[in-house]
GROMACS .gro file of C-alpha atoms in nm:
model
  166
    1UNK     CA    1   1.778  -0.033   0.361
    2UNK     CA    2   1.632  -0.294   0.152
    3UNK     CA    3   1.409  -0.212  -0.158
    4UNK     CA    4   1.088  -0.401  -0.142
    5UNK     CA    5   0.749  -0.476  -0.371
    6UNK     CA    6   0.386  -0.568  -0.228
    7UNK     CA    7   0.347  -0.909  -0.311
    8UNK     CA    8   0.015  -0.958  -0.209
    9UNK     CA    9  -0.237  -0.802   0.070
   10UNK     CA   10  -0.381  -1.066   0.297
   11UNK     CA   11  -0.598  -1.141   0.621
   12UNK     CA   12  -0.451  -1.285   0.921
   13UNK     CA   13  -0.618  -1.535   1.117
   14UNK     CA   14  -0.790  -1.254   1.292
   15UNK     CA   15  -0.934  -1.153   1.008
   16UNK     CA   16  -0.690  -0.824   1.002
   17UNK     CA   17  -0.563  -0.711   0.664
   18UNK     CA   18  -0.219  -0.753   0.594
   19UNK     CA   19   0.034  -0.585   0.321
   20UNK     CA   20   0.286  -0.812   0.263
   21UNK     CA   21   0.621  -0.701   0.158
   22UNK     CA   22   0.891  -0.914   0.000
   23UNK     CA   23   1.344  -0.774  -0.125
   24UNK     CA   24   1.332  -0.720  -0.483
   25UNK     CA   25   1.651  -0.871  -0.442
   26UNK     CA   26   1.593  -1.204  -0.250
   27UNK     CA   27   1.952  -1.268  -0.203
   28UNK     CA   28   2.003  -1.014   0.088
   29UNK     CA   29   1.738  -1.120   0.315
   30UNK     CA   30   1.674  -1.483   0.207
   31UNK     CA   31   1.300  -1.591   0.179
   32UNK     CA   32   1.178  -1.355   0.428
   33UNK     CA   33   0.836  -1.127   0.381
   34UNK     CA   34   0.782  -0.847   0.567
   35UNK     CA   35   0.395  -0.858   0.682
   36UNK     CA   36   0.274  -0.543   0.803
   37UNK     CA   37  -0.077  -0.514   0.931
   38UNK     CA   38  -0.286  -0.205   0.777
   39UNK     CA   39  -0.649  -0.089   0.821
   40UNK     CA   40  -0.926  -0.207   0.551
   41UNK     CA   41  -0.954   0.132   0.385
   42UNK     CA   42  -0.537   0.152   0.322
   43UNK     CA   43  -0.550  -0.238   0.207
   44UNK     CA   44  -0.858  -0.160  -0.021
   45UNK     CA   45  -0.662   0.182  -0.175
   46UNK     CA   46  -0.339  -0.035  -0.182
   47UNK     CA   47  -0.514  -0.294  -0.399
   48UNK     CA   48  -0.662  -0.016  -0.638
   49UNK     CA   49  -0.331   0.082  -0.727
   50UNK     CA   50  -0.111  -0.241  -0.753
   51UNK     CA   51  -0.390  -0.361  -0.977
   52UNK     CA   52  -0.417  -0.060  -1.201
   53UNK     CA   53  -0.814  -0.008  -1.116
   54UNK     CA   54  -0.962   0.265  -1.100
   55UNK     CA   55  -1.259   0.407  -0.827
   56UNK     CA   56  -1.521   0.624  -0.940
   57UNK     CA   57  -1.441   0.893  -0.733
   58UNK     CA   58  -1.079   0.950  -0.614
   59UNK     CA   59  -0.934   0.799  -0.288
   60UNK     CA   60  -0.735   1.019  -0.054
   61UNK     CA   61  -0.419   0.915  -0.177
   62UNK     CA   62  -0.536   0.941  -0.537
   63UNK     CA   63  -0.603   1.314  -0.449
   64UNK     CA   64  -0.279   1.294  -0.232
   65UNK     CA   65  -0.105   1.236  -0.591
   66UNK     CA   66  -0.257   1.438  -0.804
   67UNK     CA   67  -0.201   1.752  -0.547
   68UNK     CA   68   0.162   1.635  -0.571
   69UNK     CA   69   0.184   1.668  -0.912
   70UNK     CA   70   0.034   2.015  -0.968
   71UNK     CA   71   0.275   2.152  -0.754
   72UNK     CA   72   0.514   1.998  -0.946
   73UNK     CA   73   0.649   1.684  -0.663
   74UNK     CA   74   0.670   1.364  -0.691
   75UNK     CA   75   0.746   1.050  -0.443
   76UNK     CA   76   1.112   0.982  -0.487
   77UNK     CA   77   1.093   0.706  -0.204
   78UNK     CA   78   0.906   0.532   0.098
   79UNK     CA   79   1.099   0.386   0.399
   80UNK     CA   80   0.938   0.141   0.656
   81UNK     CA   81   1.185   0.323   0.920
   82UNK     CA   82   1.135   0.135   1.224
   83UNK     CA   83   0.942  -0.076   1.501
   84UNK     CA   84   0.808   0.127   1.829
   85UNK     CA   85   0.644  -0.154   2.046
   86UNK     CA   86   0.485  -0.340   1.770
   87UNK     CA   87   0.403  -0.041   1.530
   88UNK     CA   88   0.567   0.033   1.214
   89UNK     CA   89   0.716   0.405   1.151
   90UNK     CA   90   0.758   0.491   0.799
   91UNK     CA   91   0.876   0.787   0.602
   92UNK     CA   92   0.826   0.996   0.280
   93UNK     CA   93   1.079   1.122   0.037
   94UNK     CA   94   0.926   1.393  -0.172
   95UNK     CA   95   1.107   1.551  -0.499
   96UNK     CA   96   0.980   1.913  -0.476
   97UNK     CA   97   1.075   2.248  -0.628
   98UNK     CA   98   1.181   2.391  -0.322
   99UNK     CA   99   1.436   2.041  -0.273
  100UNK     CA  100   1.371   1.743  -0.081
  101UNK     CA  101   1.159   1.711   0.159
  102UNK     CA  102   1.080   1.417   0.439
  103UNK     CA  103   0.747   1.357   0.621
  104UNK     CA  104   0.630   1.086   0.880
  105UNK     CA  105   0.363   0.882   0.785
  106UNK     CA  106   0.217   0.567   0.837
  107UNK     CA  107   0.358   0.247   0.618
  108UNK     CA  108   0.037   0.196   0.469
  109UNK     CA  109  -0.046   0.572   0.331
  110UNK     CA  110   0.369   0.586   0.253
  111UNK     CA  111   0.261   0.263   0.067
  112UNK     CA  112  -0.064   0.334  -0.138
  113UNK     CA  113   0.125   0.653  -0.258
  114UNK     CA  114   0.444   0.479  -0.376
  115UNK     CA  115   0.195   0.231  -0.575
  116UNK     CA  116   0.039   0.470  -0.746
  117UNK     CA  117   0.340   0.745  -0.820
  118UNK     CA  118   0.630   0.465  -0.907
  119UNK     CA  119   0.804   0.554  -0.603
  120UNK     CA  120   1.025   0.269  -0.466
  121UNK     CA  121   0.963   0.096  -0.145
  122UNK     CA  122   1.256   0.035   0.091
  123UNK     CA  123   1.275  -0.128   0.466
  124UNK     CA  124   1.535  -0.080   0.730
  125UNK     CA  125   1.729  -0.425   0.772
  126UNK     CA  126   1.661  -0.385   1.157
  127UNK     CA  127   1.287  -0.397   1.077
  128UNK     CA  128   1.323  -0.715   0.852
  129UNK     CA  129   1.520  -0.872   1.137
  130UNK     CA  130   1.265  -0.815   1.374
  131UNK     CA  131   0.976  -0.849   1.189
  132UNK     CA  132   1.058  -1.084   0.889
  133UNK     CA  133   0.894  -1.422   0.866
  134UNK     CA  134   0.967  -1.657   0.619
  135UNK     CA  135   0.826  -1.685   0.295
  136UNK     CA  136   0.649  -2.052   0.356
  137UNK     CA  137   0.485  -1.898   0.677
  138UNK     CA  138   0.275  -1.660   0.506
  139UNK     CA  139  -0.032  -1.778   0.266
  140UNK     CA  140  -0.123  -1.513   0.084
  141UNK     CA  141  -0.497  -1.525   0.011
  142UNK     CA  142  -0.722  -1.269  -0.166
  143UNK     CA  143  -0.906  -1.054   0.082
  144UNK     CA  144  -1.282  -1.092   0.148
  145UNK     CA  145  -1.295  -0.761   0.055
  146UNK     CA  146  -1.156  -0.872  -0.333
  147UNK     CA  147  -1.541  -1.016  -0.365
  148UNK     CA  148  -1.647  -0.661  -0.258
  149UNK     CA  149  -1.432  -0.518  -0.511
  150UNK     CA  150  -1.520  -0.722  -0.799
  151UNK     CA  151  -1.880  -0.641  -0.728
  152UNK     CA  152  -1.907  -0.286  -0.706
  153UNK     CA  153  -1.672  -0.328  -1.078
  154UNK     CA  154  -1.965  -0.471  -1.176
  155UNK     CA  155  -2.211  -0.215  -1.072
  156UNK     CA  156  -2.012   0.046  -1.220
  157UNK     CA  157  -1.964  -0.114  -1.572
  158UNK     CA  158  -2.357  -0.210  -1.582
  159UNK     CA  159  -2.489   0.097  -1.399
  160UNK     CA  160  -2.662   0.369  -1.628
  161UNK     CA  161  -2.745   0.703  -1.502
  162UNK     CA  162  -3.089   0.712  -1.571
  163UNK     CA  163  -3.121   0.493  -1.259
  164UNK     CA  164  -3.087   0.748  -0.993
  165UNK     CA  165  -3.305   1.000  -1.147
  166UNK     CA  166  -3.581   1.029  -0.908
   0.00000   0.00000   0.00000
């Protein structure tokens, strides 16, 4: 396995959003990234969390976490596991009273709750081998959906109350 960090989310020419994972430690894979394409809900809850925003109301995997936590578990670890005909398989590692505990998931919900626990990423070598592109391949540009973001920021540090009273 090879621990990873999100460098960036990104669309692909087909406008598809893409989480882009890079080694921690470049020297065992070289300049590879690992892109790994996710739905625009997962890429918009990823974002929240690697940039340390906040929503108004909590996102699934912000109520994922916080369950976690009042029963006292925590995400140790998230492993992109493997490739089935083009779709990723990943895995998470779960601290719990009751021991360890392992569940399926997919990359992108493994991912958003890593980001916002502290849990570490990792990816199976044979999944950067297959999948890996190098670094210079992949231009990593800010989502359409950033613009989006930074609006509805705006709304919610100008919006008063009073407004929606009828």
């Amino acid at each position: 396995m090879i621990r990873v960090r999100v460098v960036g989310v990104a669309l692909d020419p087909a406008q598809q959003h893409v989480i882009l994972l890079k080694p921690v430690d470049t020297s065992v894979s070289g300049d590879l990234v690992l892109p790994v394409w996710i739905g625009g809900q997962e890429a918009m809850s990823i974002l929240v969390a690697i940039e340390g925003t906040g929503s108004p109301r909590p996102l699934a995997h912000d109520l994922t976490t916080a369950m976690l936590g009042e029963l006292s578990a925590s995400v140790e670890r998230v492993e992109v596991t493997h490739l089935d005909a083009g779709t990723f398989h990943a895995r998470v590692h779960l601290d719990t009273p009751a021991g360890p505990r392992i569940f399926d998931a997919r990359p992108s919900d493994a991912i958003a709750l890593a980001a916002r626990s502290g849990g570490s990423i990792w990816v199976a070598e044979a999944v950067f081998d297959e999948a890996g592109v190098p670094d210079e391949a992949v231009e990593i540009e800010a989502p359409a959906d950033d613009d989006r973001v930074e609006e509805f920021r705006r709304f919610l540090d100008d919006v008063d109350p009073d407004d929606f009273l009828s």
